[in-house]
Amino acid sequence: MKYTLYTFFLVAFTISLQAQTVVETIQHDNLTREYRLRTPSDFSIDQSLPLVLNFHGLGSNALQQEFYSQFNTLAESEKFIICAPEGIDNAWNSGFGLEQDDLGFVDNLIDSLHARYNINLDRVYSTGMSNGGYMSYFLACNLPDRIRAIASVTGTMTPLEFQLCAPNESVPVMQIHGTMDETVIYEGYNFGAPIEDVVNFWVENNGCDMAPTLTEDVPDIDMTDGCTAERFVYTNCEGETSVEFYKVTGGGHTWPGAINIGSPTCNDFKAQDEIWRFFNQFGGETVATKDVVDASTLINALPNPFEDNLTIELLSEDIQSLEIVNAIGQRVYTASDLNKDQLTISTENLSTGLYIIQLKTAKGI
């Protein structure tokens, strides 16, 4: 039997046990619409924090998107509000000709959140996965005065929206997409414009230099994931905007840095970290971004997956505690002695499945 260990999945899972997302509703177009919302634990109505709208994909829902995209921990440390709206019948009307007024719903939602939480209206951002990426582009085309910047992960624009989109101002855009995406085809298909055409559209719309100012390879941290990534940055744009594009060669219809859901997932960067870094440039005074602690600098866990014994090498004296939890959050191991170079854990009393190492340092969990 094999036991699989995911260290990159830890943060989103553990923070969900410590803080609570509220589910709230608003009325729009004679419908009761739901959304999931989380504020930082020390939130005050006087703060006027940024808002990130996080849209789920087709057939998914707000809870799954909250869990999969792992924004909650980032929202806590970087002090912004994260809101995952719920689509009708698990879909967004982002140019597909559906009946629901999702554009009006989002417009109404922003006003409602401002009234209730005093959000910073100059720092409202939109991101999403797949259909949620389509929705983010739809907002950039139709509500550019309300959405300060967008980021699409595995989404694109419908061919019709690609032809009709004519925002009256520039909108910063980030696109993250895998070349082996079999759902939203990189080269384009009946329901989606080609990814590179979409990037070029926003480069031109924003008045940027058509050639990227920066082209760089993302460090290939995980050489076993079957993916590599390039980052293209377009600058010298109008209205203090820019465009960024992450081309994930070999990547599938997945969120980079998230748990692998069966399609090639790039583990060389975390989409949510790059999205917030991008958003944080726009909309008035920026929020200081904290350094991201790489778990690989603290421990080395081998082998992974493991069958008989797991060896954890302790690489840092900064570790205050170490625990292992299973996929439903039950603690199965607590380190009793961290004054050694390594720990050896037997799987004798463990069931086959997914396990998560939780580390605590002075900088957090």
XYZ file of C-alpha atoms in Angstrom:
365
model
C 0.000 0.000 0.000
C 1.197 3.507 -0.794
C 0.757 6.643 1.271
C 0.938 9.954 -0.558
C 2.224 13.093 1.115
C 1.333 16.589 -0.092
C 3.253 19.391 1.569
C 2.081 22.110 -0.850
C -1.548 21.366 0.090
C -0.999 22.051 3.779
C -1.682 25.755 4.104
C -5.140 25.861 2.577
C -6.242 22.848 4.577
C -4.997 23.880 8.000
C -6.215 27.467 7.834
C -9.707 26.221 7.032
C -9.700 24.467 10.387
C -8.742 27.645 12.223
C -10.945 30.253 10.567
C -14.497 30.161 9.338
C -15.893 31.187 5.986
C -19.363 32.705 6.178
C -22.054 31.931 3.621
C -24.190 34.961 2.836
C -26.890 35.859 0.328
C -28.152 38.821 -1.644
C -31.249 39.268 -3.763
C -30.767 39.930 -7.448
C -33.147 39.635 -10.373
C -35.751 37.978 -8.108
C -33.250 35.296 -7.132
C -31.446 34.562 -3.883
C -27.762 34.382 -4.729
C -25.132 32.879 -2.398
C -21.466 33.608 -1.878
C -18.732 32.431 0.468
C -16.728 35.189 2.139
C -13.725 35.308 4.424
C -12.156 38.317 6.102
C -8.809 38.343 7.935
C -9.099 37.255 11.570
C -8.255 40.776 12.766
C -10.667 42.466 10.340
C -12.023 45.893 11.216
C -14.704 47.756 9.265
C -12.426 50.819 9.319
C -9.710 49.136 7.242
C -11.266 49.342 3.734
C -9.495 46.196 2.495
C -9.076 44.965 -1.095
C -11.560 42.406 -2.426
C -10.709 39.380 -4.578
C -13.632 37.686 -6.345
C -12.826 34.019 -6.932
C -15.084 32.312 -9.500
C -15.465 28.530 -9.775
C -15.411 26.525 -12.986
C -18.273 24.933 -14.912
C -19.742 22.056 -12.907
C -17.869 23.112 -9.792
C -19.030 25.299 -6.899
C -17.823 28.016 -4.550
C -16.706 25.618 -1.797
C -14.631 23.535 -4.200
C -13.053 26.650 -5.701
C -12.240 28.007 -2.235
C -10.574 24.710 -1.344
C -8.798 24.154 -4.671
C -7.372 27.634 -5.254
C -5.921 27.966 -1.726
C -6.457 31.720 -1.403
C -7.606 31.703 2.235
C -4.184 31.591 3.836
C -2.944 34.330 1.531
C -5.963 36.494 2.340
C -5.182 36.117 6.042
C -1.509 37.056 5.773
C -1.838 39.743 3.087
C -4.995 41.315 4.542
C -7.579 41.175 1.794
C -11.137 39.877 1.623
C -11.769 36.797 -0.514
C -15.241 36.113 -1.909
C -16.262 32.991 -3.842
C -19.665 33.585 -5.469
C -21.998 30.691 -6.304
C -23.093 30.288 -9.916
C -26.567 29.194 -10.940
C -26.545 25.506 -11.896
C -22.757 25.557 -11.346
C -22.172 27.897 -14.293
C -21.445 31.535 -15.147
C -23.100 33.454 -17.960
C -19.827 34.791 -19.318
C -20.876 35.207 -22.934
C -22.409 31.749 -23.387
C -25.985 33.014 -23.814
C -27.372 31.642 -20.537
C -30.419 33.249 -18.960
C -29.063 34.465 -15.624
C -27.829 38.034 -15.216
C -24.422 37.285 -13.699
C -23.019 40.636 -14.782
C -25.690 42.484 -12.822
C -25.257 40.066 -9.933
C -21.550 40.867 -9.607
C -22.234 44.607 -9.908
C -24.820 44.290 -7.134
C -22.517 42.073 -5.061
C -19.709 44.643 -5.107
C -22.102 47.329 -3.845
C -23.443 44.998 -1.161
C -19.964 44.060 0.071
C -18.943 47.699 0.150
C -21.984 48.535 2.268
C -21.395 45.637 4.672
C -17.594 45.394 4.802
C -16.353 48.773 3.551
C -14.283 47.168 0.778
C -11.844 49.355 -1.127
C -13.703 50.048 -4.382
C -10.419 50.980 -6.066
C -9.045 47.504 -5.324
C -11.658 45.003 -6.518
C -10.065 42.135 -8.438
C -11.438 39.074 -10.217
C -9.934 35.658 -10.781
C -11.249 32.194 -11.472
C -10.745 28.716 -12.845
C -11.993 27.698 -16.310
C -15.545 29.137 -16.585
C -14.461 31.417 -13.725
C -11.633 32.654 -15.938
C -14.143 33.324 -18.711
C -16.212 35.251 -16.152
C -13.228 37.361 -15.151
C -12.656 38.351 -18.785
C -16.384 39.066 -19.147
C -16.161 41.469 -16.209
C -13.066 43.143 -17.655
C -14.948 43.707 -20.920
C -18.205 44.902 -19.383
C -17.383 46.321 -15.931
C -13.896 47.794 -16.373
C -14.816 50.703 -14.106
C -15.483 48.291 -11.225
C -12.797 45.613 -11.695
C -9.241 46.875 -11.182
C -7.443 43.775 -12.543
C -8.213 40.183 -13.502
C -6.444 36.836 -13.651
C -7.695 33.826 -15.599
C -6.519 30.288 -14.842
C -7.411 27.809 -17.634
C -10.090 30.196 -18.908
C -10.380 32.305 -22.056
C -12.965 34.433 -23.901
C -15.800 33.100 -26.022
C -15.250 33.775 -29.741
C -18.221 36.181 -29.726
C -17.015 38.069 -26.652
C -13.554 38.202 -28.196
C -15.091 40.048 -31.161
C -17.419 42.303 -29.151
C -15.202 43.227 -26.183
C -14.480 46.966 -26.217
C -13.761 48.226 -22.679
C -13.614 51.984 -22.311
C -10.419 51.776 -20.271
C -7.340 49.612 -19.740
C -7.543 46.590 -17.431
C -4.469 44.742 -16.096
C -4.711 41.079 -17.134
C -2.901 37.892 -16.145
C -3.436 34.640 -18.032
C -2.236 31.228 -16.786
C -2.771 28.335 -19.174
C -1.435 24.882 -19.984
C -0.570 23.855 -23.522
C -2.064 20.389 -22.921
C -5.397 21.656 -21.573
C -7.962 19.273 -23.081
C -10.962 21.228 -21.784
C -10.201 24.826 -22.755
C -7.952 24.161 -25.739
C -4.814 26.305 -25.866
C -5.029 26.745 -29.647
C -8.740 27.656 -29.466
C -11.969 25.760 -30.100
C -15.682 26.362 -30.726
C -16.252 27.864 -27.276
C -12.935 29.602 -26.694
C -10.593 31.994 -28.473
C -6.911 30.918 -28.783
C -5.005 31.794 -25.631
C -2.196 33.715 -27.291
C -4.752 35.716 -29.310
C -6.506 36.673 -26.070
C -3.221 37.763 -24.496
C -2.395 39.854 -27.565
C -5.867 41.424 -27.493
C -5.320 42.741 -23.977
C -1.771 43.838 -24.764
C -3.192 45.933 -27.606
C -6.244 47.092 -25.624
C -3.997 48.317 -22.808
C -1.657 50.094 -25.206
C 1.355 48.020 -24.142
C 4.432 47.299 -26.209
C 3.463 44.360 -28.401
C 6.751 42.579 -27.660
C 7.137 41.395 -24.054
C 9.440 43.483 -21.902
C 10.413 40.384 -19.955
C 10.529 36.740 -21.008
C 11.815 34.283 -18.443
C 11.736 30.596 -17.616
C 10.092 29.761 -14.314
C 12.558 27.638 -12.293
C 11.714 23.955 -12.840
C 11.407 23.161 -9.146
C 9.497 19.903 -9.669
C 11.101 17.932 -12.480
C 8.615 15.076 -12.034
C 5.404 16.999 -12.829
C 5.852 16.842 -16.615
C 5.489 20.617 -16.922
C 7.643 23.667 -17.394
C 6.522 27.294 -17.415
C 7.490 30.559 -19.081
C 6.491 34.041 -17.906
C 5.879 36.878 -20.351
C 5.449 40.440 -19.068
C 4.121 43.284 -21.233
C 4.677 46.826 -19.965
C 4.774 50.472 -21.106
C 0.984 50.335 -21.118
C -1.663 52.998 -20.775
C -3.160 53.860 -17.411
C -0.435 52.206 -15.332
C -1.495 48.714 -16.379
C 0.338 45.627 -17.614
C -0.287 42.140 -18.990
C 1.325 38.921 -17.759
C 1.127 35.481 -19.306
C 2.233 32.168 -17.781
C 2.556 29.565 -20.535
C 2.655 26.154 -18.870
C 4.149 23.746 -21.389
C 2.722 20.293 -20.742
C 0.196 21.626 -18.233
C -3.395 20.441 -18.221
C -6.721 21.900 -17.097
C -5.449 22.523 -13.580
C -4.491 25.204 -11.064
C -0.665 25.359 -10.770
C 0.504 24.442 -7.293
C -2.774 22.763 -6.309
C -3.461 19.115 -5.610
C -3.230 16.987 -8.759
C -6.737 16.140 -9.958
C -5.762 13.797 -12.769
C -4.554 16.270 -15.393
C -0.904 17.417 -15.516
C -0.424 19.989 -12.721
C 2.561 22.327 -12.696
C 4.203 22.470 -9.275
C 6.866 25.018 -10.231
C 4.775 27.930 -8.955
C 1.539 28.558 -7.088
C -1.069 30.357 -9.127
C -2.600 32.161 -6.142
C 0.770 33.637 -5.095
C 1.447 35.001 -8.570
C -2.107 36.295 -8.949
C -1.943 38.261 -5.711
C 1.512 39.599 -6.557
C 0.037 40.837 -9.840
C -3.125 42.309 -8.291
C -1.163 43.979 -5.520
C 0.466 46.354 -8.037
C -2.774 48.078 -8.965
C -5.302 50.261 -7.236
C -3.724 52.821 -4.974
C -1.484 52.086 -2.022
C -0.228 48.515 -2.149
C -0.178 46.080 0.714
C 3.288 44.858 1.658
C 3.773 41.293 0.470
C 5.399 38.942 2.948
C 8.090 36.491 1.999
C 6.781 33.043 1.126
C 8.460 30.306 3.151
C 9.372 27.289 1.043
C 8.645 24.118 3.032
C 11.553 22.397 1.281
C 13.948 24.670 3.222
C 12.566 23.325 6.521
C 12.181 19.592 5.951
C 12.853 16.849 3.461
C 10.297 14.005 3.491
C 11.329 10.749 1.796
C 10.178 8.676 0.092
C 7.025 10.258 -1.315
C 4.801 8.304 -1.889
C 5.856 6.054 0.993
C 4.939 2.466 1.881
C 6.664 1.177 5.036
C 8.392 4.077 6.759
C 8.544 7.817 6.212
C 11.773 9.640 7.028
C 11.574 13.371 7.720
C 14.901 15.185 7.693
C 14.825 18.360 9.822
C 16.737 21.050 7.930
C 16.030 24.051 10.146
C 16.050 24.937 13.820
C 13.134 27.313 13.188
C 10.575 24.490 13.400
C 8.589 24.825 16.619
C 6.261 21.860 16.078
C 5.552 19.146 13.529
C 2.338 17.178 13.101
C 0.878 14.899 10.456
C -2.843 14.950 9.710
C -4.928 12.832 7.361
C -7.168 14.139 4.585
C -10.084 14.849 6.941
C -7.953 16.736 9.429
C -7.382 14.062 12.079
C -3.976 14.251 13.764
C -2.137 10.944 13.326
C 1.342 11.922 14.483
C 2.952 14.560 16.691
C 6.725 14.938 16.897
C 7.895 14.574 20.479
C 11.546 15.451 19.934
C 12.718 18.020 17.401
C 16.264 18.129 18.755
C 17.505 15.616 16.211
C 18.382 15.479 12.540
C 15.556 13.251 11.384
C 12.337 11.483 12.361
C 11.294 7.994 11.254
C 7.560 7.278 11.158
C 6.113 3.812 10.785
C 2.990 3.264 8.675
C 1.906 0.293 10.779
C -1.154 2.107 12.131
C -1.899 4.238 9.059
C -4.518 3.608 6.400
C -3.708 4.063 2.730
C -4.385 7.637 1.708
C -3.315 11.267 1.674
C -1.334 12.763 4.560
C -0.273 16.346 5.249
C 2.701 17.595 7.236
C 1.936 20.657 9.321
C 4.906 22.768 10.419
C 4.806 25.700 12.786
C 7.538 28.356 12.834
C 7.730 31.906 14.140
C 6.436 33.049 10.736
C 3.279 30.962 10.985
C 1.928 27.561 9.937
